[in-house]
Coordinates of C-alpha atoms in Angstrom, one line a residue:
M1 CA 27.5 -13.2 5.5
S2 CA 28.7 -10.7 3.3
S3 CA 28.9 -7.2 2.0
S4 CA 29.2 -4.8 -0.7
T5 CA 30.8 -1.1 0.1
A6 CA 30.7 -0.3 -3.9
A7 CA 29.5 3.1 -5.2
R8 CA 29.0 4.2 -2.0
P9 CA 26.6 7.4 -2.6
G10 CA 27.9 11.0 -1.2
V11 CA 26.4 13.5 0.2
P12 CA 23.8 14.4 -2.7
S13 CA 23.4 18.1 -1.6
Q14 CA 26.7 19.6 -1.8
T15 CA 27.4 19.3 -5.4
E16 CA 26.0 19.4 -8.8
D17 CA 27.8 16.4 -10.3
A18 CA 26.1 14.0 -7.4
P19 CA 23.5 11.8 -7.6
I20 CA 20.9 14.6 -6.6
S21 CA 22.6 18.0 -7.1
A22 CA 21.1 21.5 -4.2
T23 CA 19.5 22.7 -7.8
R24 CA 17.2 20.3 -8.4
V25 CA 16.4 19.4 -5.0
A26 CA 15.2 23.1 -5.4
E27 CA 13.2 22.0 -8.3
L28 CA 11.4 19.9 -6.3
T29 CA 11.0 21.5 -3.3
R30 CA 9.4 24.4 -4.8
L31 CA 6.1 22.1 -5.2
I32 CA 4.9 21.5 -1.8
R33 CA 3.1 24.8 -1.0
S34 CA 5.0 26.2 2.1
T35 CA 4.8 29.9 3.6
T36 CA 5.9 30.1 6.6
G37 CA 10.4 30.5 5.9
E38 CA 11.1 27.2 8.0
S39 CA 12.2 24.5 6.5
R40 CA 14.3 20.9 8.0
T41 CA 17.2 19.0 7.2
T42 CA 16.5 15.1 5.5
S43 CA 19.2 12.4 5.6
T44 CA 20.2 9.4 3.6
P45 CA 20.2 6.4 5.4
F46 CA 23.1 5.2 3.7
T47 CA 25.5 7.6 5.7
G48 CA 23.9 9.3 7.8
E49 CA 24.9 13.1 6.3
P50 CA 22.4 16.1 4.8
L51 CA 20.2 14.9 1.9
A52 CA 18.1 17.6 1.1
E53 CA 16.6 20.6 2.8
V54 CA 13.2 20.3 2.5
P55 CA 11.1 23.5 3.1
V56 CA 8.0 22.8 6.5
S57 CA 4.2 23.9 5.8
G58 CA 2.1 25.8 8.2
L59 CA -2.1 25.2 9.1
D60 CA -2.2 28.6 6.6
D61 CA -0.9 26.4 3.8
V62 CA -3.4 23.6 4.5
D63 CA -5.7 26.2 4.7
A64 CA -4.7 27.3 1.4
A65 CA -4.5 23.8 0.1
F66 CA -7.7 23.2 0.5
D67 CA -9.1 26.1 -0.8
A68 CA -7.3 26.0 -4.3
A69 CA -8.4 22.2 -4.2
R70 CA -12.2 22.7 -3.6
V71 CA -12.0 25.6 -6.8
A72 CA -10.0 22.4 -8.8
Q73 CA -12.0 20.0 -7.9
A74 CA -15.1 21.7 -9.5
R75 CA -13.3 21.7 -13.1
W76 CA -11.8 18.7 -12.5
A77 CA -14.5 16.7 -12.5
T78 CA -16.3 17.8 -15.5
T79 CA -13.1 16.5 -16.9
A80 CA -13.9 13.8 -20.0
V81 CA -13.1 10.7 -18.7
R82 CA -11.5 9.3 -21.8
D83 CA -8.9 12.9 -20.9
R84 CA -8.1 11.4 -17.4
A85 CA -7.1 8.0 -18.8
S86 CA -5.2 9.5 -21.8
M87 CA -3.5 11.1 -18.8
L88 CA -2.7 8.3 -16.9
I89 CA -1.1 6.1 -19.8
R90 CA 0.9 8.8 -19.8
L91 CA 2.3 9.0 -16.2
H92 CA 2.9 4.9 -17.4
D93 CA 5.7 6.0 -20.1
L94 CA 7.3 8.9 -18.4
V95 CA 7.7 6.7 -15.4
L96 CA 9.3 3.4 -17.4
A97 CA 11.3 6.6 -18.9
H98 CA 12.2 8.5 -15.5
Q99 CA 12.5 5.2 -14.0
G100 CA 16.8 5.7 -13.4
E101 CA 16.2 8.8 -11.4
L102 CA 13.5 7.9 -9.5
M103 CA 15.4 4.5 -8.5
D104 CA 17.9 6.7 -7.2
L105 CA 15.4 8.9 -5.4
I106 CA 14.0 6.2 -3.1
Q107 CA 17.0 4.6 -2.6
L108 CA 18.8 7.5 -0.8
E109 CA 15.6 8.4 0.8
S110 CA 14.7 4.6 1.6
G111 CA 18.2 3.2 1.9
K112 CA 16.7 0.4 0.1
T113 CA 18.9 -1.7 -2.8
R114 CA 18.4 -0.9 -6.6
K115 CA 16.4 -3.8 -7.7
H116 CA 13.7 -3.2 -4.6
A117 CA 13.5 0.4 -5.4
Y118 CA 12.6 -1.0 -9.0
D119 CA 9.5 -2.7 -7.9
E120 CA 8.1 0.5 -6.8
V121 CA 8.9 2.3 -10.5
L122 CA 7.2 -0.9 -11.7
H123 CA 4.2 -1.2 -9.2
L124 CA 3.5 2.5 -9.7
A125 CA 3.4 2.4 -13.4
L126 CA 1.2 -1.4 -13.8
T127 CA -1.3 1.0 -11.0
A128 CA -1.4 3.8 -13.6
R129 CA -2.0 1.6 -17.2
Y130 CA -4.3 -0.1 -15.0
Y131 CA -6.9 2.4 -14.6
G132 CA -5.3 4.3 -17.4
R133 CA -7.2 1.2 -19.2
R134 CA -10.1 0.4 -17.2
L135 CA -11.5 4.2 -16.5
R136 CA -14.3 4.0 -18.8
H137 CA -16.0 1.0 -17.5
L138 CA -15.6 2.1 -13.9
A139 CA -16.4 5.2 -13.8
G140 CA -19.4 4.4 -16.2
S141 CA -22.7 3.9 -14.9
R142 CA -24.8 1.1 -14.3
R143 CA -28.5 0.6 -15.5
G144 CA -30.8 -0.7 -12.5
V145 CA -33.8 -3.0 -11.9
G146 CA -36.7 -0.3 -11.4
V147 CA -39.5 -1.2 -8.7
F148 CA -42.0 -1.4 -12.3
P149 CA -41.1 -3.1 -15.5
L150 CA -40.5 -0.2 -17.4
I151 CA -42.4 2.6 -16.2
T152 CA -39.7 2.8 -13.5
Q153 CA -36.1 2.8 -14.7
V154 CA -33.2 3.6 -12.2
T155 CA -29.4 4.5 -13.3
V156 CA -26.6 4.2 -10.4
H157 CA -23.4 6.6 -10.9
H158 CA -20.6 6.8 -8.8
V159 CA -19.8 10.6 -8.2
P160 CA -16.5 11.5 -6.5
K161 CA -16.2 12.4 -3.0
G162 CA -14.2 15.9 -2.9
V163 CA -10.8 16.9 -2.2
V164 CA -8.7 12.9 -1.0
G165 CA -6.4 13.9 1.8
I166 CA -3.1 10.9 1.8
I167 CA -1.0 10.9 4.3
S168 CA 2.0 8.1 3.0
P169 CA 5.0 5.9 4.6
W170 CA 8.7 6.7 4.3
N171 CA 9.3 2.5 3.3
Y172 CA 7.5 2.6 -0.1
P173 CA 8.0 6.1 -1.1
L174 CA 7.1 5.9 -4.9
T175 CA 4.9 3.9 -5.2
M176 CA 2.8 4.7 -1.9
A177 CA 3.1 8.1 -3.3
L178 CA 1.3 8.2 -6.1
A179 CA -0.6 5.3 -6.4
D180 CA -3.4 5.4 -3.6
G181 CA -4.1 8.2 -5.5
I182 CA -4.1 7.5 -8.7
P183 CA -7.8 6.1 -9.3
A184 CA -9.0 8.5 -6.8
I185 CA -8.3 11.5 -9.0
A186 CA -9.6 9.3 -12.0
A187 CA -12.4 9.2 -10.7
G188 CA -13.1 12.7 -10.7
N189 CA -11.6 13.8 -7.0
V190 CA -8.2 16.4 -5.9
V191 CA -5.4 15.4 -3.7
V192 CA -3.6 16.9 -0.3
Q193 CA -1.1 14.8 0.5
K194 CA 1.2 14.9 2.6
P195 CA 4.2 12.0 2.3
D196 CA 6.8 11.0 5.4
S197 CA 9.0 13.5 6.4
Q198 CA 12.0 11.3 5.5
S199 CA 11.1 10.8 2.0
P200 CA 9.4 13.6 0.6
L201 CA 12.2 13.6 -2.8
T202 CA 11.1 10.8 -4.2
A203 CA 6.7 11.7 -3.2
L204 CA 7.5 15.0 -5.4
A205 CA 9.8 14.1 -8.5
A206 CA 6.3 11.3 -8.8
L207 CA 4.3 14.9 -8.5
E208 CA 6.3 16.6 -11.3
L209 CA 6.0 13.6 -13.3
L210 CA 2.3 13.5 -13.1
R211 CA 2.0 17.1 -14.1
K212 CA 4.2 16.5 -16.8
A213 CA 1.5 13.7 -17.6
G214 CA -1.0 16.3 -18.0
A215 CA -2.5 16.6 -14.3
P216 CA -3.5 20.8 -13.3
T217 CA -2.0 21.3 -10.7
D218 CA -4.1 22.1 -7.7
V219 CA -5.7 18.7 -9.1
W220 CA -2.8 17.1 -6.8
Q221 CA -0.8 19.3 -4.0
V222 CA 1.8 18.9 -1.4
V223 CA 2.3 19.9 2.1
S224 CA 5.0 18.9 4.2
G225 CA 5.6 18.6 8.2
A226 CA 5.4 17.1 11.4
G227 CA 2.0 14.2 11.4
S228 CA 0.4 15.4 14.3
V229 CA -0.3 18.8 13.0
V230 CA 0.6 19.0 9.5
G231 CA -1.3 15.2 9.5
T232 CA -4.0 16.7 11.7
A233 CA -5.4 19.4 9.7
I234 CA -5.2 17.3 7.0
V235 CA -8.0 15.0 8.3
E236 CA -9.9 17.9 9.7
Q237 CA -10.8 19.4 6.3
S238 CA -10.6 15.7 3.7
D239 CA -14.4 14.5 2.4
Y240 CA -12.0 11.3 2.6
I241 CA -8.2 9.8 4.2
C242 CA -6.2 7.3 3.0
F243 CA -3.5 6.7 5.1
T244 CA -0.9 3.8 4.8
G245 CA 1.3 3.5 8.6
S246 CA 1.4 2.2 12.1
T247 CA -1.8 0.5 13.7
A248 CA -1.6 3.3 16.3
T249 CA -1.5 6.5 14.0
G250 CA -3.7 4.6 12.3
T251 CA -6.4 4.5 14.8
G252 CA -6.6 7.6 15.8
I253 CA -6.9 8.7 12.2
A254 CA -10.2 6.4 12.6
K255 CA -11.4 8.4 15.8
L256 CA -11.0 12.0 13.7
A257 CA -12.5 10.7 10.7
A258 CA -15.7 8.9 12.5
E259 CA -16.3 12.1 14.5
R260 CA -16.5 13.9 11.0
L261 CA -18.5 11.1 9.3
I262 CA -15.7 10.8 6.8
G263 CA -14.9 7.3 4.9
Y264 CA -11.0 6.1 5.5
S265 CA -8.8 3.9 4.3
L266 CA -6.1 2.1 6.5
E267 CA -3.7 -0.1 5.5
L268 CA -2.1 -0.9 8.9
G269 CA 0.7 -2.8 10.3
G270 CA 1.1 -6.7 10.2
K271 CA 2.8 -9.7 11.9
N272 CA 2.8 -11.9 8.9
P273 CA 3.0 -15.5 8.6
L274 CA 4.2 -17.9 5.9
V275 CA 3.6 -21.6 5.9
V276 CA 5.6 -24.3 4.4
L277 CA 3.5 -27.3 4.1
P278 CA 3.6 -31.0 3.5
G279 CA 5.1 -31.4 0.1
A280 CA 6.7 -28.7 -1.1
D281 CA 9.3 -27.8 -3.1
V282 CA 12.2 -26.6 0.1
E283 CA 14.9 -24.7 -2.1
K284 CA 11.6 -23.6 -4.1
A285 CA 11.2 -22.5 -0.4
A286 CA 13.8 -21.2 1.1
E287 CA 14.6 -18.9 -2.0
G288 CA 11.2 -17.4 -1.8
A289 CA 11.4 -17.0 1.1
V290 CA 14.0 -15.1 1.2
G291 CA 12.9 -12.3 -0.7
A292 CA 9.7 -13.2 1.3
C293 CA 11.4 -11.6 4.4
F294 CA 14.3 -9.4 3.3
S295 CA 13.2 -7.2 0.6
S296 CA 13.6 -3.6 1.1
A297 CA 15.3 -4.8 4.5
G298 CA 12.2 -6.4 5.8
Q299 CA 10.2 -2.6 6.1
L300 CA 7.6 -4.1 4.3
C301 CA 3.6 -4.1 5.3
V302 CA 3.2 -8.0 4.0
S303 CA 7.1 -8.6 4.8
I304 CA 7.2 -11.9 6.4
E305 CA 8.1 -12.4 10.0
R306 CA 6.7 -16.1 10.6
L307 CA 7.9 -18.7 8.8
Y308 CA 6.3 -21.2 10.0
V309 CA 7.2 -25.1 8.9
H310 CA 6.2 -28.9 9.3
D311 CA 8.1 -31.4 11.1
S312 CA 8.5 -33.7 7.8
L313 CA 10.4 -30.5 5.8
Y314 CA 11.5 -28.0 9.1
D315 CA 15.4 -30.0 9.6
E316 CA 16.1 -29.1 5.4
F317 CA 14.5 -26.4 5.5
R318 CA 16.0 -24.4 8.4
D319 CA 19.5 -25.1 6.5
A320 CA 18.7 -24.3 3.2
F321 CA 17.1 -21.1 4.5
V322 CA 19.8 -20.1 6.4
R323 CA 22.6 -21.0 4.1
R324 CA 20.8 -18.6 1.2
V325 CA 19.9 -15.7 4.6
S326 CA 24.3 -16.1 5.1
S327 CA 25.3 -15.4 1.4
M328 CA 23.2 -12.6 1.1
S329 CA 25.1 -9.4 0.2
L330 CA 24.6 -6.3 2.3
G331 CA 25.4 -2.4 0.8
A332 CA 24.2 0.9 0.1
S333 CA 25.3 1.0 -3.5
L334 CA 23.0 2.7 -6.5
D335 CA 24.4 -0.5 -8.4
W336 CA 22.4 -3.9 -8.8
D337 CA 24.6 -6.2 -7.4
V338 CA 22.8 -5.9 -3.5
D339 CA 20.8 -8.3 -2.1
M340 CA 20.0 -5.6 0.8
G341 CA 20.0 -2.5 1.6
S342 CA 20.0 -0.5 5.3
L343 CA 17.1 0.2 7.5
V344 CA 15.8 3.7 7.6
S345 CA 16.4 5.6 10.4
A346 CA 18.2 5.2 14.2
S347 CA 15.0 4.1 15.4
Q348 CA 14.6 1.2 13.3
L349 CA 17.2 0.0 14.1
E350 CA 17.2 0.5 17.6
T351 CA 13.8 -1.8 17.6
V352 CA 15.6 -4.8 15.4
T353 CA 18.6 -4.2 18.0
K354 CA 16.1 -4.8 20.7
H355 CA 14.1 -7.4 19.5
V356 CA 16.7 -9.9 18.9
D357 CA 18.2 -9.2 21.7
D358 CA 15.1 -9.5 23.3
A359 CA 14.4 -12.8 21.8
V360 CA 18.5 -14.4 22.8
A361 CA 17.6 -13.7 27.0
N362 CA 14.3 -15.1 26.6
G363 CA 16.3 -19.0 25.1
A364 CA 16.2 -17.8 21.3
T365 CA 19.1 -18.9 19.1
V366 CA 20.1 -17.0 16.9
L367 CA 20.9 -19.1 13.3
A368 CA 22.1 -16.0 11.2
G369 CA 22.6 -13.1 11.0
G370 CA 22.3 -10.9 14.7
R371 CA 24.2 -7.9 14.4
A372 CA 24.3 -4.4 13.6
R373 CA 27.5 -3.3 11.1
P374 CA 27.9 0.0 11.1
D375 CA 31.1 0.2 9.3
L376 CA 28.4 -0.3 6.0
G377 CA 26.5 2.5 7.6
P378 CA 24.9 4.0 10.5
Y379 CA 21.8 1.5 10.8
F380 CA 22.5 -1.2 8.6
Y381 CA 21.3 -4.7 10.2
E382 CA 22.6 -8.5 9.0
P383 CA 19.0 -10.4 8.0
T384 CA 18.4 -12.0 10.9
V385 CA 16.9 -16.0 11.5
L386 CA 16.3 -16.7 14.9
E387 CA 14.6 -20.0 16.4
D388 CA 13.3 -21.5 19.2
V389 CA 11.7 -17.8 19.5
T390 CA 9.4 -18.0 23.3
E391 CA 6.0 -15.8 23.6
A392 CA 7.9 -14.3 26.5
A393 CA 10.3 -12.3 23.5
E394 CA 8.9 -9.1 22.5
C395 CA 9.7 -10.2 18.6
F396 CA 7.4 -13.3 19.2
A397 CA 4.1 -11.3 18.3
E398 CA 4.8 -7.6 18.3
E399 CA 5.9 -6.2 14.4
T400 CA 9.0 -5.5 13.8
F401 CA 9.2 -4.0 10.7
G402 CA 13.0 -5.2 9.6
P403 CA 15.4 -8.1 8.9
L404 CA 14.1 -10.1 11.6
V405 CA 12.3 -13.8 10.9
S406 CA 11.3 -16.3 13.4
L407 CA 11.8 -20.4 12.7
Y408 CA 8.0 -22.0 14.5
R409 CA 7.4 -26.1 14.2
Y410 CA 4.2 -27.6 13.4
G411 CA 2.5 -30.9 13.1
S412 CA -0.4 -30.9 11.6
V413 CA -1.9 -28.3 8.6
E414 CA -5.1 -27.7 11.3
E415 CA -2.0 -26.6 13.6
A416 CA -0.6 -24.5 11.1
V417 CA -3.8 -22.6 9.8
E418 CA -4.6 -21.8 14.0
L419 CA -0.5 -20.7 14.1
A420 CA -0.3 -18.5 10.9
N421 CA -4.3 -16.6 12.8
A422 CA -2.3 -15.9 15.3
G423 CA -2.6 -12.6 17.2
E424 CA -4.7 -9.5 16.4
Y425 CA -2.9 -8.6 12.9
G426 CA -4.3 -9.8 9.0
L427 CA -2.4 -8.4 6.7
N428 CA -0.6 -10.8 4.4
A429 CA -0.1 -14.3 4.3
S430 CA 2.1 -16.9 1.9
L431 CA 2.0 -20.3 1.3
F432 CA 4.7 -23.0 0.0
G433 CA 3.4 -26.1 -1.3
P434 CA 0.8 -28.0 -3.2
V435 CA -1.2 -25.2 -4.4
A436 CA -4.6 -26.9 -4.7
L437 CA -3.9 -28.2 -1.3
A438 CA -2.7 -24.2 -1.0
R439 CA -5.8 -23.4 -2.4
S440 CA -7.7 -25.3 -0.4
I441 CA -6.2 -23.7 3.6
A442 CA -6.0 -20.3 2.2
P443 CA -9.8 -19.6 2.6
R444 CA -8.8 -20.2 6.2
I445 CA -6.4 -17.6 6.5
K446 CA -7.5 -14.2 8.3
A447 CA -6.1 -12.4 5.4
G448 CA -6.6 -9.8 3.4
T449 CA -4.1 -11.0 0.9
V450 CA -2.6 -14.5 0.6
N451 CA 0.1 -15.8 -1.7
I452 CA 0.4 -19.2 -2.6
N453 CA 4.3 -20.4 -4.0
E454 CA 5.4 -16.1 -3.4
G455 CA 5.5 -14.0 -0.6
F456 CA 3.5 -10.4 -1.6
A457 CA 4.3 -10.1 -5.1
A458 CA 1.9 -12.2 -7.0
T459 CA -1.5 -10.0 -5.0
F460 CA 1.1 -6.7 -4.2
G461 CA 1.7 -6.4 -8.4
S462 CA -1.5 -7.8 -10.0
I463 CA -3.1 -3.9 -9.7
D464 CA -6.6 -6.0 -10.6
A465 CA -6.8 -8.3 -7.0
P466 CA -7.5 -5.2 -3.7
M467 CA -5.8 -5.8 -1.3
G468 CA -5.4 -4.2 2.6
G469 CA -5.8 -5.8 6.4
M470 CA -8.4 -7.6 8.5
R471 CA -8.3 -7.0 11.8
T472 CA -5.7 -5.0 13.9
S473 CA -4.2 -4.8 9.9
G474 CA -6.9 -1.7 8.8
T475 CA -9.7 -1.3 6.7
G476 CA -10.6 -0.1 3.3
R477 CA -8.6 -2.1 -0.1
R478 CA -6.1 -0.2 -2.4
Q479 CA -5.5 -1.4 -6.1
G480 CA -9.0 -3.5 -8.9
A481 CA -12.1 -2.0 -9.2
E482 CA -12.6 -1.7 -5.1
G483 CA -9.8 1.2 -4.7
Y484 CA -11.7 3.5 -7.2
Y485 CA -14.9 3.6 -6.1
R486 CA -13.5 3.6 -2.0
Y487 CA -13.3 7.5 -3.4
T488 CA -16.6 8.1 -4.9
E489 CA -20.4 8.1 -3.8
T490 CA -23.2 6.0 -5.1
Q491 CA -25.7 7.8 -6.5
S492 CA -29.1 6.5 -7.7
V493 CA -31.5 8.5 -9.7
G494 CA -34.6 6.9 -10.2
V495 CA -37.2 7.6 -12.9
Q496 CA -40.8 7.3 -12.9
R497 CA -43.2 6.9 -15.9
L498 CA -47.0 7.3 -16.4
V499 CA -48.2 5.7 -12.4
P500 CA -46.4 6.3 -9.5
V501 CA -45.1 3.8 -7.2
A502 CA -48.1 5.0 -4.8
G503 CA -50.8 4.7 -7.0
P504 CA -52.8 7.3 -9.0
A505 CA -55.1 9.5 -6.9
A506 CA -58.2 7.9 -8.7
I507 CA -57.4 4.6 -7.2
P508 CA -57.9 4.2 -3.7
A509 CA -55.6 2.5 -2.2
K510 CA -57.2 -0.6 -0.6
P511 CA -57.5 -2.1 -4.3
Y512 CA -54.5 -1.1 -5.6
A513 CA -52.5 -2.8 -3.1
A514 CA -54.9 -6.0 -4.3
V515 CA -53.8 -5.4 -7.8
L516 CA -49.7 -4.6 -6.7
T517 CA -50.6 -8.1 -4.9
F518 CA -51.7 -9.7 -7.9
L519 CA -49.0 -8.4 -10.0
L520 CA -46.1 -9.2 -7.6
R521 CA -47.4 -12.5 -8.0
V522 CA -47.5 -12.9 -11.6
L523 CA -43.9 -11.2 -11.7
R524 CA -42.4 -14.0 -8.8
R525 CA -43.3 -16.6 -11.6
T526 CA -42.2 -14.3 -15.1
T527 CA -38.9 -12.6 -13.8
V528 CA -35.6 -13.7 -15.3
R529 CA -32.9 -14.3 -11.9
R530 CA -29.9 -11.6 -12.2

């Protein structure tokens, strides 16, 4: 296992020439609505050293945010669609123009590599451009078919829900901070957001760009603090809630939302499978599996943790995959020359270590990795490949959310489908092999996204494609039209002319029913199918 320790960041809050200065931290944290006078210290996973002092919001701050949001929403909903769309196109340009600082912040707060930080810049820019260009179509009303042709007209509108609460995670601190809210404000809603306490600076830098793009101040507000306090308060006041995180927390949010009869979308956990099909190009599959498993050190909801390989290819694939994994470079660097970065925290490191040790104790074999790397940083762990993992091992069915993947053999395609669908999750899956065969199998996989000859980026990066989970991996969809309409209420407006639907008062009910029956039979023969 090779390593890289060059360009290791120092403590950015101590000097003005550091990657992020104390002055810049103050500029960003002023965007948080907080009057408590309290703060908490964040640290960078690269070194474990302090990164920023972040103000903590109280319940009064959440109340004030929602009061301001409801006033702002009434104005924002009347803003012309073309003006909202133009704002999103400007945001696209600003994200690309400020990508250097954004990637610095992503890395310093999450510990990921430069190339994986750029994935977030790319995804956010694509999201802003997509909704900027599609908004006129998405926001438009639709003419429906009335009960009586010509004399009944029905129009279907999509009206904003109001104030959307967003609770965003640490693992994709830029794109998950803003991408879910872009269609919300595009639809005329406003947002109150709580970014994860580990990664507030990235979210605040994104908010700063959104305001530079033209979003009024109270259209998007940020509060900061513990999820059990601030997060709960957001759920209790929002008109719709969007959450990305663990299945356990998402279940609790769903219960709170159900009590208030508000809508929600939840992207939750996953134990995602990758299947190498008969006829697959082994070298390409091994290369693709490395990215699928170890992007962002495996701390990605859609990353792969289970690899199923056909008997005819197993030995060749295993050797090719292990060779690539063993040659990956690790390090804390703001440059582009490292393959995998750090885990985000001591708790993540503890989980990975526990899962590896437990699997080995239950008979698994370590083919690559299997060690923490404190010589590189406090939370580094080598990309790890296991073989012979039994059902007794915790990592067999539980999500690790780290750089750990288990290899398994299978004998038939039917068996592969059964194995891929095992367990309670259903977020993402990947199939490597002949496209025709993979396409025929994909609809049988119980996952919200299925990627062919790719790990996750083919669906995740295609903003027109809805993304979300089945089963305990969540509900609702981000991206595409579904990602927009989740933030709207459907309203039907009907106009009746000349004759009421119930019939003229001068005509008795029985003869009127006979006339309607005759007309229905005529329409049955003449109505054009749509």
